[in-house]
PDB file of C-alpha atoms in Angstrom:
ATOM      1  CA  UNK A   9       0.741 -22.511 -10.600  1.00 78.00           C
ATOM      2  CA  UNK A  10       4.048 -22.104 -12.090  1.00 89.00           C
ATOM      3  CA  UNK A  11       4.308 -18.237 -12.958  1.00 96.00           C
ATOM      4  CA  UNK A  12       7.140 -16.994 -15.646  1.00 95.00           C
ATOM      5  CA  UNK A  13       9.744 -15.330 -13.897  1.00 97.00           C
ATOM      6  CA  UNK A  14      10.593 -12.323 -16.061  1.00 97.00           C
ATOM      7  CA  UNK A  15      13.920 -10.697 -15.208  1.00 94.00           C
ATOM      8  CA  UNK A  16      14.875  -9.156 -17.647  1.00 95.00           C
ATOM      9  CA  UNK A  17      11.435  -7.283 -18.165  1.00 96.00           C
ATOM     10  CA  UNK A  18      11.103  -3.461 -19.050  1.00 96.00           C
ATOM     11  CA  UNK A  19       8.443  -1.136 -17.886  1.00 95.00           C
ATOM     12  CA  UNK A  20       8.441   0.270 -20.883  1.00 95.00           C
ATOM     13  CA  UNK A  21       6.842  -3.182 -22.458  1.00 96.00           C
ATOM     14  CA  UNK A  22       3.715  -2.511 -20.622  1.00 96.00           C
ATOM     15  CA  UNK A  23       3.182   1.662 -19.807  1.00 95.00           C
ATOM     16  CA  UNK A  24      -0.032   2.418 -20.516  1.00 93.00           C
ATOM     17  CA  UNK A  25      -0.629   5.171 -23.269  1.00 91.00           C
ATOM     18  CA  UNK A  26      -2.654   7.447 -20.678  1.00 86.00           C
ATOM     19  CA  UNK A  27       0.104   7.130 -18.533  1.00 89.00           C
ATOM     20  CA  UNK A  28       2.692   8.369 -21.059  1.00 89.00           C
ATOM     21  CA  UNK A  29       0.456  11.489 -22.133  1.00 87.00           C
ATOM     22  CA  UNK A  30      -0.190  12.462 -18.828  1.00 84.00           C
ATOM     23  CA  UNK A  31       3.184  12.483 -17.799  1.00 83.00           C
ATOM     24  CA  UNK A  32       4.366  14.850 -21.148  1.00 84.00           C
ATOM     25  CA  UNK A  33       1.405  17.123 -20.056  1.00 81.00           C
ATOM     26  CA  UNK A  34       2.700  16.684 -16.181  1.00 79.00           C
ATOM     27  CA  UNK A  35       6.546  17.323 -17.093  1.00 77.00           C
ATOM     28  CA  UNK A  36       5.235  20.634 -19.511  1.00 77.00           C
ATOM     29  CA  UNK A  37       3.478  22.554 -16.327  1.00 74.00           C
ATOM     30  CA  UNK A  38       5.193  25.834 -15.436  1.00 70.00           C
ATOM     31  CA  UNK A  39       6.535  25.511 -11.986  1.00 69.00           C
ATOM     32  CA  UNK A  40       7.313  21.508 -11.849  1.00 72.00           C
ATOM     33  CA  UNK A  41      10.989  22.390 -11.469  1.00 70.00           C
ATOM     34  CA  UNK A  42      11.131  24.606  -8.599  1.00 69.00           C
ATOM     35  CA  UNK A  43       8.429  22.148  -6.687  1.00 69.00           C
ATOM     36  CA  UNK A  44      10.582  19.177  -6.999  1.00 71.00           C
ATOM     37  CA  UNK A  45      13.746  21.337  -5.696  1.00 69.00           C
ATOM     38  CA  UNK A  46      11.329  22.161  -2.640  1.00 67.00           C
ATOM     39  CA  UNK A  47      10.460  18.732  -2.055  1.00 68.00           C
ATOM     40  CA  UNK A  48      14.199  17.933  -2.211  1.00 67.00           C
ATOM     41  CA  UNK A  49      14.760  20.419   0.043  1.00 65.00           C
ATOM     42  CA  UNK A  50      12.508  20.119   2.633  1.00 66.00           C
ATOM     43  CA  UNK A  51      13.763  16.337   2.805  1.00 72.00           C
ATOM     44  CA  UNK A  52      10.176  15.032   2.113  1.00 70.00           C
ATOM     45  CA  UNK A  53      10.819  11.940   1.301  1.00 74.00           C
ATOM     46  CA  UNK A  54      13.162  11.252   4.429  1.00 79.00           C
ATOM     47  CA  UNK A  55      10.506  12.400   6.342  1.00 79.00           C
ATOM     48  CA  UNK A  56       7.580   9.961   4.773  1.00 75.00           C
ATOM     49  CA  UNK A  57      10.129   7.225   5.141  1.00 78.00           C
ATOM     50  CA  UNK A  58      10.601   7.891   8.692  1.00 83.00           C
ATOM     51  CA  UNK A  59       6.895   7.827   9.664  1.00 82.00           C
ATOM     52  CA  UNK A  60       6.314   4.617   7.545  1.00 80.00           C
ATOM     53  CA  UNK A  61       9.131   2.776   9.063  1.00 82.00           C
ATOM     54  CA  UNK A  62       8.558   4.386  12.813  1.00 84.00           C
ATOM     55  CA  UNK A  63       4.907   3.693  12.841  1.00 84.00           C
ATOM     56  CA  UNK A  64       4.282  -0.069  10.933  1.00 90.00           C
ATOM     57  CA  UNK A  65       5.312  -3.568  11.246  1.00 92.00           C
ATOM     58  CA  UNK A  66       8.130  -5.199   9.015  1.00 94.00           C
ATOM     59  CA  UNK A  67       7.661  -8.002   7.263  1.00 96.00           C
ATOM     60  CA  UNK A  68      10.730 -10.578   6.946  1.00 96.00           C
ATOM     61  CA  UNK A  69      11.655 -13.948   6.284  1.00 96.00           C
ATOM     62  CA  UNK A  70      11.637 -15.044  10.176  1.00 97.00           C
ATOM     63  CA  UNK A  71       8.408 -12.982  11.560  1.00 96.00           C
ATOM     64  CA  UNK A  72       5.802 -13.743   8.734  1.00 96.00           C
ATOM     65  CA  UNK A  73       7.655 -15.783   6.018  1.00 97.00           C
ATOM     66  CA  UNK A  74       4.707 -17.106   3.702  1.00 97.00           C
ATOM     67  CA  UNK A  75       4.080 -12.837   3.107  1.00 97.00           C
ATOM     68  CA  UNK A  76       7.389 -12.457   2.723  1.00 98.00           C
ATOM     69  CA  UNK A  77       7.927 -15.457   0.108  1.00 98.00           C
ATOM     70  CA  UNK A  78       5.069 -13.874  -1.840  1.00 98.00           C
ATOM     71  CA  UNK A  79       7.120 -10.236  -2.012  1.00 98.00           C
ATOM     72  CA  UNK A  80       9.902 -12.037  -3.551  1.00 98.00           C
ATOM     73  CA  UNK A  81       7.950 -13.756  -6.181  1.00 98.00           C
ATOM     74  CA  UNK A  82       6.457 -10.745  -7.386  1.00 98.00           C
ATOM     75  CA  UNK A  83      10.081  -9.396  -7.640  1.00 97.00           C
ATOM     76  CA  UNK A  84      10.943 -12.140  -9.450  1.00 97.00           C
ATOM     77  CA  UNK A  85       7.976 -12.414 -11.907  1.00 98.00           C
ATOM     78  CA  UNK A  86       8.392  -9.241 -13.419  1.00 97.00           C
ATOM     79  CA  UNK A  87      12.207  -8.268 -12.814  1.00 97.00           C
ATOM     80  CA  UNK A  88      12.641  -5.815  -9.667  1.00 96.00           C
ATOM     81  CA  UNK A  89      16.190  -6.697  -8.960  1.00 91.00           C
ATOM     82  CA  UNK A  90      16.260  -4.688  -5.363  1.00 90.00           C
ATOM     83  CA  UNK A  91      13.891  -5.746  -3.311  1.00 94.00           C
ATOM     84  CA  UNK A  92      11.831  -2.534  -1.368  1.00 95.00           C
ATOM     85  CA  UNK A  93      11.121  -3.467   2.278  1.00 94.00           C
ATOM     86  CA  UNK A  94       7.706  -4.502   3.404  1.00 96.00           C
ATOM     87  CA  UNK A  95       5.905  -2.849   5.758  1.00 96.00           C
ATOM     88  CA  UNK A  96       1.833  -3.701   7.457  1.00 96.00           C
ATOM     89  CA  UNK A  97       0.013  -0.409   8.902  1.00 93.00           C
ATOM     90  CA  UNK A  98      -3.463  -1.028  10.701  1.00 93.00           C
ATOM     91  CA  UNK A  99      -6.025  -0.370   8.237  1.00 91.00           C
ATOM     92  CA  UNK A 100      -8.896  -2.675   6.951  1.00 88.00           C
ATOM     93  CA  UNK A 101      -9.682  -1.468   3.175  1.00 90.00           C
ATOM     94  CA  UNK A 102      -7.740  -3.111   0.592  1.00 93.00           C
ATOM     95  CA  UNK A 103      -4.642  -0.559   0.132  1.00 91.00           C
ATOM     96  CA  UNK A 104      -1.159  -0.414  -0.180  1.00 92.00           C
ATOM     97  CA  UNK A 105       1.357   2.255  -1.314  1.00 91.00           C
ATOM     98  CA  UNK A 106       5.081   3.016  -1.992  1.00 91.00           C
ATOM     99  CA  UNK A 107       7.441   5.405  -0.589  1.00 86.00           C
ATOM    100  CA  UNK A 108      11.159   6.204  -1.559  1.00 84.00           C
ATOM    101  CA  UNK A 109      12.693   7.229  -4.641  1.00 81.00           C
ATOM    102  CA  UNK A 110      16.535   5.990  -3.188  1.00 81.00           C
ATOM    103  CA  UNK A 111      15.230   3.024  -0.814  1.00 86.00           C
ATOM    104  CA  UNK A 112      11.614   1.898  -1.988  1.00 90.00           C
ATOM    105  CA  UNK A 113       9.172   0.681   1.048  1.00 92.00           C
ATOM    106  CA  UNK A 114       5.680  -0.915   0.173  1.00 95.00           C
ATOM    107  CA  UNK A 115       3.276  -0.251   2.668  1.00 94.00           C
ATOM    108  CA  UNK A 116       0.172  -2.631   2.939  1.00 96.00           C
ATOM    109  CA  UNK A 117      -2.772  -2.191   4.933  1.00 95.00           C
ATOM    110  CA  UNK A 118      -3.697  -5.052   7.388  1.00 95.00           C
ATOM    111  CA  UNK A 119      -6.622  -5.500   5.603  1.00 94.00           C
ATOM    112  CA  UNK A 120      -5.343  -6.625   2.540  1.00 95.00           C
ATOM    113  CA  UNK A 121      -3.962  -9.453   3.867  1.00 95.00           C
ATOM    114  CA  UNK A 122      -6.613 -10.813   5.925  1.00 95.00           C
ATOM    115  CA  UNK A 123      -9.108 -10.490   2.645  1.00 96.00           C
ATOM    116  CA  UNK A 124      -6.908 -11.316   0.081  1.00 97.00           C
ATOM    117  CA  UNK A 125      -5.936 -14.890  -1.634  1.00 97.00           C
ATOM    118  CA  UNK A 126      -2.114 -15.396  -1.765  1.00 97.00           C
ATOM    119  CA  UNK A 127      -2.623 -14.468  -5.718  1.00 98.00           C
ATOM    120  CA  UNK A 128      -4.027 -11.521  -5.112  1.00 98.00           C
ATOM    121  CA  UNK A 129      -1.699 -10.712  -2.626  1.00 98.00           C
ATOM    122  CA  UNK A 130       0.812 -10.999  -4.996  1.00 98.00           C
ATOM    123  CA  UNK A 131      -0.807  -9.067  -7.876  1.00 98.00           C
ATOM    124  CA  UNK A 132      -1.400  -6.098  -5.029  1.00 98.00           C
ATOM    125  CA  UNK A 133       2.546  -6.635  -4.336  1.00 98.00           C
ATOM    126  CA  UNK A 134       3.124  -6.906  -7.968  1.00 98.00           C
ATOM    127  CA  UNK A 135       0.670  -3.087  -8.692  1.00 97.00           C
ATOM    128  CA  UNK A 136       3.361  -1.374  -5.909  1.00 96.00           C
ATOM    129  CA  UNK A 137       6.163  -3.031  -7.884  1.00 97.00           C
ATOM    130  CA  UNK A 138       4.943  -1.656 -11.064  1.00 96.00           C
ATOM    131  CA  UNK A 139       5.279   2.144  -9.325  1.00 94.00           C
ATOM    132  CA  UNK A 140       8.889   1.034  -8.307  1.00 95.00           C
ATOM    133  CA  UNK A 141      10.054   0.326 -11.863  1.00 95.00           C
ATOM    134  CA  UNK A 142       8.218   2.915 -13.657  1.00 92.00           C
ATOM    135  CA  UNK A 143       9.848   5.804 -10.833  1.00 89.00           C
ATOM    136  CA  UNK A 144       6.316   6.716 -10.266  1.00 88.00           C
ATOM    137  CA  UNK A 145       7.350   7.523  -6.328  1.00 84.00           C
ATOM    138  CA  UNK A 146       8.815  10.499  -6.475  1.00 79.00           C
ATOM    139  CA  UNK A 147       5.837  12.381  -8.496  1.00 79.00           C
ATOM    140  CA  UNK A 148       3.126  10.442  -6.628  1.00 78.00           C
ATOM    141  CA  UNK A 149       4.801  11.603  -3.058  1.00 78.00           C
ATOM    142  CA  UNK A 150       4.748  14.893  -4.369  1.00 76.00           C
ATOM    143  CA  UNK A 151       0.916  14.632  -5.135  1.00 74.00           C
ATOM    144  CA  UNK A 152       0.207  13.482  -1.375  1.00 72.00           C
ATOM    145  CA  UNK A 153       2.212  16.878   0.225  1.00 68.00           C
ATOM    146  CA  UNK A 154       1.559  18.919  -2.367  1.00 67.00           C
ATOM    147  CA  UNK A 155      -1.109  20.640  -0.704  1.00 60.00           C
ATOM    148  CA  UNK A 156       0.601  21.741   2.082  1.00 58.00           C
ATOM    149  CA  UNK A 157       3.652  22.755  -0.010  1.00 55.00           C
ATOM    150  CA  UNK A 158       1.354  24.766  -1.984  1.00 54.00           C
ATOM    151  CA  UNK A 159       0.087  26.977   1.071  1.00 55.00           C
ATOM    152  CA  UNK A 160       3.297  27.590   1.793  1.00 52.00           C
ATOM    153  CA  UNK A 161       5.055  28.711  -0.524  1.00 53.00           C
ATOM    154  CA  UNK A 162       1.709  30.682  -1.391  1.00 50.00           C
ATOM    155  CA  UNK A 163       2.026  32.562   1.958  1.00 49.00           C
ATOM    156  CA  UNK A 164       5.419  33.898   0.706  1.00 44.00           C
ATOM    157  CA  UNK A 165       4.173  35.035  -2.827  1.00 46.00           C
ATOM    158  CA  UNK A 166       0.968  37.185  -2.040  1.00 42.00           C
ATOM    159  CA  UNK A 167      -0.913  33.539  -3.577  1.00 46.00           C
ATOM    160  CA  UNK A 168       0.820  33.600  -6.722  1.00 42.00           C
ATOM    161  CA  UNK A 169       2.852  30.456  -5.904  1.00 51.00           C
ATOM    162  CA  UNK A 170      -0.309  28.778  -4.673  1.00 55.00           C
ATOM    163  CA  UNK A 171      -2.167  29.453  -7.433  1.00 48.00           C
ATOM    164  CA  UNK A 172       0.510  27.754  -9.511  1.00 53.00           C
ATOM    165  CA  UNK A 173       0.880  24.662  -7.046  1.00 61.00           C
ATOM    166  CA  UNK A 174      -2.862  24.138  -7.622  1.00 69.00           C
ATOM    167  CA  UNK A 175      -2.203  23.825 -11.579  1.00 74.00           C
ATOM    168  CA  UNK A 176       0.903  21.433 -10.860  1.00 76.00           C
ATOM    169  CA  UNK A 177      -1.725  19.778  -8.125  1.00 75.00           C
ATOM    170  CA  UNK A 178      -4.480  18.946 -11.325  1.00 77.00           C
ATOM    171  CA  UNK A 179      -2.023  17.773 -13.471  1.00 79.00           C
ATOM    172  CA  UNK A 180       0.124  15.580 -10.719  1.00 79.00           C
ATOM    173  CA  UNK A 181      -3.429  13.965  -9.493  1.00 80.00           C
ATOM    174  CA  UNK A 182      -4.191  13.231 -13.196  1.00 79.00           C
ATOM    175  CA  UNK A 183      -1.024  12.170 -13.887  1.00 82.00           C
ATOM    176  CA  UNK A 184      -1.035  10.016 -10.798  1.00 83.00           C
ATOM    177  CA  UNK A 185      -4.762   8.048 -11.901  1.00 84.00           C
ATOM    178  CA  UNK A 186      -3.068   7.295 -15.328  1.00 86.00           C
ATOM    179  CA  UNK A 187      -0.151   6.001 -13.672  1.00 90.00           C
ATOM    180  CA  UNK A 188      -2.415   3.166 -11.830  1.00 91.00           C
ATOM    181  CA  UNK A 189      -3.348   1.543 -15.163  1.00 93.00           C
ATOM    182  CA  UNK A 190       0.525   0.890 -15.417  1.00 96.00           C
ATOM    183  CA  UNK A 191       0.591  -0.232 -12.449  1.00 96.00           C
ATOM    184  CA  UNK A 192      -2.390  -2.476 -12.469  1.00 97.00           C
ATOM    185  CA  UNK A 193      -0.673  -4.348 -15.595  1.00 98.00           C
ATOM    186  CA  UNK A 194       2.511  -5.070 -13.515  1.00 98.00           C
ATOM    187  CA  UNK A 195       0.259  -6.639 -10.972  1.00 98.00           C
ATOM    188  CA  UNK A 196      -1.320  -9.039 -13.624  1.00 98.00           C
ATOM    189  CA  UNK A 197       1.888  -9.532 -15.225  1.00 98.00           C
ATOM    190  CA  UNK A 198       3.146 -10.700 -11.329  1.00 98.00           C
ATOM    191  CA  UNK A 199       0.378 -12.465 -10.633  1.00 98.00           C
ATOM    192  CA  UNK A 200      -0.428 -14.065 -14.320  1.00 98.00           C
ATOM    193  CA  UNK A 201      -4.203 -14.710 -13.893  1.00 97.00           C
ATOM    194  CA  UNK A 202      -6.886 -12.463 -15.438  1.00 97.00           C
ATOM    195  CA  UNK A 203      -9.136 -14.150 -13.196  1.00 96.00           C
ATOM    196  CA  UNK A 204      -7.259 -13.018 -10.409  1.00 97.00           C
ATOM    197  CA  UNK A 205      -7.356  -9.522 -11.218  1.00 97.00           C
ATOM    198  CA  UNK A 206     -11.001  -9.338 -11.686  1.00 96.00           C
ATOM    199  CA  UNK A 207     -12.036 -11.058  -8.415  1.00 96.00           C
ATOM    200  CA  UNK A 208      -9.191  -8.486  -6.738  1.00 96.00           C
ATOM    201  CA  UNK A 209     -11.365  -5.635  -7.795  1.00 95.00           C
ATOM    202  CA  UNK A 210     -14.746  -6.812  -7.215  1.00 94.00           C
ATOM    203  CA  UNK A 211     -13.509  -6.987  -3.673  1.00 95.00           C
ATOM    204  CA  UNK A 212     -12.247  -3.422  -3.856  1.00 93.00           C
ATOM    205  CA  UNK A 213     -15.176  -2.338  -5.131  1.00 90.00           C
ATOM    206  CA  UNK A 214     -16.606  -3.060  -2.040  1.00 89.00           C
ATOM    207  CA  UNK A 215     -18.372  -6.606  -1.933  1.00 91.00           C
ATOM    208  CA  UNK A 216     -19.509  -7.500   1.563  1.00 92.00           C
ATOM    209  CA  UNK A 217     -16.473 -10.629   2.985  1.00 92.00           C
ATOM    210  CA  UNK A 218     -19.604 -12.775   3.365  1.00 94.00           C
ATOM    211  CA  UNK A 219     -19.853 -13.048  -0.515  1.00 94.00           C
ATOM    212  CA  UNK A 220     -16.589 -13.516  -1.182  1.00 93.00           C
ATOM    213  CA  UNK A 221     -17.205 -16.999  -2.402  1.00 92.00           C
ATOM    214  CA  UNK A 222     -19.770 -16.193  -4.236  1.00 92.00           C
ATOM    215  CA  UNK A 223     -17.740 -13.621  -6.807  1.00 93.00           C
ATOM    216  CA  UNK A 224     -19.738 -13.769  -9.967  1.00 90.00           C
ATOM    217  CA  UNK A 225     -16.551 -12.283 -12.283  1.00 91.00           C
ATOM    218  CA  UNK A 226     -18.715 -12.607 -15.499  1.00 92.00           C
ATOM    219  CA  UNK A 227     -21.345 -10.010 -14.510  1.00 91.00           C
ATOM    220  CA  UNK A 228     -18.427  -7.467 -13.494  1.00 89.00           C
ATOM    221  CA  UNK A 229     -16.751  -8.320 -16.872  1.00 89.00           C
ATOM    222  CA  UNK A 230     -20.542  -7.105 -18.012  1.00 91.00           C
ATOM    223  CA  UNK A 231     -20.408  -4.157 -16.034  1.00 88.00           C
ATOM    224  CA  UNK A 232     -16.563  -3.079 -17.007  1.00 86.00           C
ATOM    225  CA  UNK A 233     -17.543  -3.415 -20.753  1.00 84.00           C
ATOM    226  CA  UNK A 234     -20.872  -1.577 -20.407  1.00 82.00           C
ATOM    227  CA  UNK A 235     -18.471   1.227 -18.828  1.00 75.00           C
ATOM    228  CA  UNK A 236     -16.129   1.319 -22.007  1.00 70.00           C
ATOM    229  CA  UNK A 237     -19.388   2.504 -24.516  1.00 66.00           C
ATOM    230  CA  UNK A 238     -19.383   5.924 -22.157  1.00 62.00           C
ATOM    231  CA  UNK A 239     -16.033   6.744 -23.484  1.00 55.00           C
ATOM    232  CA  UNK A 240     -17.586   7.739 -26.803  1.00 46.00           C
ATOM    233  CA  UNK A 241     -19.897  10.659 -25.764  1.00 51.00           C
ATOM    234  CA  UNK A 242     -18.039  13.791 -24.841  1.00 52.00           C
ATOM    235  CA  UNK A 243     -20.729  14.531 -21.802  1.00 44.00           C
ATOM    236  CA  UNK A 244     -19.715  11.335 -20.134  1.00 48.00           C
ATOM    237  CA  UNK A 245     -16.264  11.913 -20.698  1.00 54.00           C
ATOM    238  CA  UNK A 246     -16.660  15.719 -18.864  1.00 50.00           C
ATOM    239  CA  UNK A 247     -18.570  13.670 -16.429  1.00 48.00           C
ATOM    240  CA  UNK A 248     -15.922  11.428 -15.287  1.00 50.00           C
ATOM    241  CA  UNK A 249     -13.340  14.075 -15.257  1.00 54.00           C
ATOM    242  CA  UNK A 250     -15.395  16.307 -12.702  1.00 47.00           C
ATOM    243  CA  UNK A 251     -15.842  13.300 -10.530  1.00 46.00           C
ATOM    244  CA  UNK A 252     -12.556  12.076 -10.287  1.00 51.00           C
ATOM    245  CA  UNK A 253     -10.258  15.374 -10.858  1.00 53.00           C
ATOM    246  CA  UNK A 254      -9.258  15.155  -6.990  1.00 51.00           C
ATOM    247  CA  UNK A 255      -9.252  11.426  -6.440  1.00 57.00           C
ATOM    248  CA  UNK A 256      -5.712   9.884  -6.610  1.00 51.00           C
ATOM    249  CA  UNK A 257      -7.341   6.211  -7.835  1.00 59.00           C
ATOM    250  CA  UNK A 258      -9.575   5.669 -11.093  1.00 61.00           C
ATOM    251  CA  UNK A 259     -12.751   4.346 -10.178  1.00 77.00           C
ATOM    252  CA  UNK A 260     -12.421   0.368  -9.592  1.00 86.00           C
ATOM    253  CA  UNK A 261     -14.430  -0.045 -13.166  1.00 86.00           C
ATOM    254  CA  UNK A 262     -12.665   1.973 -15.090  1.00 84.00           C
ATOM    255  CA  UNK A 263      -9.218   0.230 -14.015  1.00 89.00           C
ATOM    256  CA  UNK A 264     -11.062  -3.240 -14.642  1.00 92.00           C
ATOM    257  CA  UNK A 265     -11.908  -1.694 -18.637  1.00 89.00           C
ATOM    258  CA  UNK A 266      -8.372  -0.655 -19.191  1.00 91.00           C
ATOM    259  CA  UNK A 267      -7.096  -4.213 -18.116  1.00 95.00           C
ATOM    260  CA  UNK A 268      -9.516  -6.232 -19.950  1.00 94.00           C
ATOM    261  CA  UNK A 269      -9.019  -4.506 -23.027  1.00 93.00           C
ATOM    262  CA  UNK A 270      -5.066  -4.565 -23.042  1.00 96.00           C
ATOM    263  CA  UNK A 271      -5.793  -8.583 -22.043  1.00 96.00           C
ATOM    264  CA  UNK A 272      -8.147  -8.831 -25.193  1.00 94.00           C
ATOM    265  CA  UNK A 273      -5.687  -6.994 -27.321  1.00 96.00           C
ATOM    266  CA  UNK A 274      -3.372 -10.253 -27.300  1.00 97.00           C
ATOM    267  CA  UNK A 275      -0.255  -7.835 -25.997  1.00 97.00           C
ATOM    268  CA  UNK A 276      -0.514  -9.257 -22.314  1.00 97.00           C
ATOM    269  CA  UNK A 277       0.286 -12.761 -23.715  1.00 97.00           C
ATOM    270  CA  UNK A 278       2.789 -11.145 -26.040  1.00 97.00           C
ATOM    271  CA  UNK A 279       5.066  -9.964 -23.327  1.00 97.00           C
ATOM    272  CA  UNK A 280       4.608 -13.579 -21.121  1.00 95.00           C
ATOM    273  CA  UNK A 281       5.513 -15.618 -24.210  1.00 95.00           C
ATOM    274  CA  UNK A 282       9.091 -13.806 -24.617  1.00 93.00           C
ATOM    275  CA  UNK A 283      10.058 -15.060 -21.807  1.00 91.00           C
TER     276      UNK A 283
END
C-alpha cells in the first residue's frame, strides 16, 4: 500500500474537540503552575527517561530493522521531523507509551509486536507519534507521578496541597483520556486504513489470538455505534464518567465511536487529499 507521506502536517488539523476543552479546563485548575515547577524540579522526566532507557531494549536499523523501517514511516506519514528513539519492555498486552518532553522515547510492549500486523504496528507507532506532536508528554508524565507528588507536598501543608493535587489529578486524568482520541487519529492518519484501526481495537479489547483471523469488524462497527445513542441520556453520561474518572485510557468502544464518526464526517479524507 502506498501511504501519503504528509510532512508538512499540523496537529492542529486533526485535535479532537474533547481534547481541546479538556485541556482549557486542565490549564484553568488552581495549582497547575506550581506542580509543573515541582516536576521540573525534581527532574522527573530525567528520571522516567533513565528507567526506560536502563531497563528496555532499543530498537535500530541493524538489531531489528523491519520494526525500525516501520517507526520511520509513521514519521514520515504524518510529519514528525525528529525521530523519538524506540524502545521494547517485556509485557504481553497491547501497549505502548511516550516519555520526554526534550528527547521523546516510545516505549512498546513486547506484546504488541508479536500480535500486531505491520499496519497496525504502524498505526500504534503512529497513536505515540500523535502525543509527540501535540506535546501531550509533559502533562501525561505528570498524570503518572502525580500521585506521589501529591503526598508529598501534602505532608508539608497539613493536606492542603494534597487536597489540591487531587483536583489537578481529576482534571490531568480527564484531560489525559481526551487526549487519546487525538492521538488515535494520528495513528489512522499514519497508518491510512479504517480497517486497520478497527481490527487494532478489537484485539485490544481483548479477543482471544486464536480468533484473530476470524475478526468480524462489522459487528464491532455495530457495537461502537450502538455505544454513540448512550451519549444522549444524561444518566449514561454520569455513568461513564464514574467508571472511567481514574482510568488514563477511554474504554476501547468509546475510542472506536470517536474514530468512526470523525471517518464518516468526510474530514479524515479531507486532510489525506491535501497532500
Amino acid at each position: 500500500m502506498n501511504r501519503k507521506k504528509m510532512y508538512l502536517l499540523s496537529a492542529k488539523e486533526y485535535e479532537h474537540d474533547f481534547d481541546k476543552k479538556a485541556l482549557k479546563t486542565l490549564n484553568g485548575t488552581i495549582g497547575l503552575e506550581t506542580l509543573i515547577k515541582k516536576f521540573n524540579e525534581y527532574g522527573i522526566e530525567r528520571i522516567l527517561r533513565i528507567q526506560y532507557t536502563g531497563s528496555n531494549l532499543k530498537i535500530t536499523k541493524n538489531n531489528y530493522p523491519k520494526i525500525y523501517n516501520i517507526l520511520l514511516e509513521a514519521c514520515e506519514n504524518i510529519g514528525l521531523n525528529e525521530k523519538p528513539d524506540l524502545y521494547v519492555e517485556w509485557g504481553y498486552s497491547i501497549n505502548g507509551f511516550t516519555a520526554g518532553v526534550e528527547k521523546p522515547i516510545i516505549v512498546l510492549n513486547s506484546g504488541a509486536i508479536d500480535l500486531l500486523t505491520p499496519s497496525e504496528l504502524l498505526c500504534v507507532i503512529g497513536h505515540e507519534i500523535g502525543h509527540i506532536k501535540s506535546k501531550h508528554v509533559v502533562y501525561h508524565q505528570m498524570a503518572s507521578v502525580l500521585p506521589s507528588i501529591g503526598e508529598f507536598v501534602g505532608s508539608f501543608t497539613l493536606g492542603i496541597g494534597e487536597m489540591v493535587s487531587k483536583t489537578i489529578e481529576i482534571a490531568l486524568l480527564n484531560w489525559q483520556r481526551m487526549s487519546e482520541f487525538t492521538a488515535d487519529r494520528a495513528g489512522l492518519l499514519a497508518c491510512q486504513d479504517i480497517n486497520v484501526v478497527l481490527k487494532l481495537m478489537v484485539k485490544m479489547s481483548g479477543i482471544p489470538q486464536r480468533f484473530f483471523d476470524k475478526i468480524n469488524t462489522d459487528e464491532f462497527i455495530t457495537q461502537a455505534r450502538e455505544f454513540e445513542s448512550y451519549d444522549y441520556n444524561t444518566l449514561d453520561k454520569l455513568t461513564k464518567v464514574m467508571s472511567i474518572m481514574w482510568q488514563s485510557h477511554p474504554w476501547t468502544v468509546m475510542r472506536a465511536s470517536e474514530i468512526l464518526k470523525w471517518n464518516d464526517s468526510g474530514a479524515y479524507d479531507e486532510i489525506l487529499n491535501k497532500f
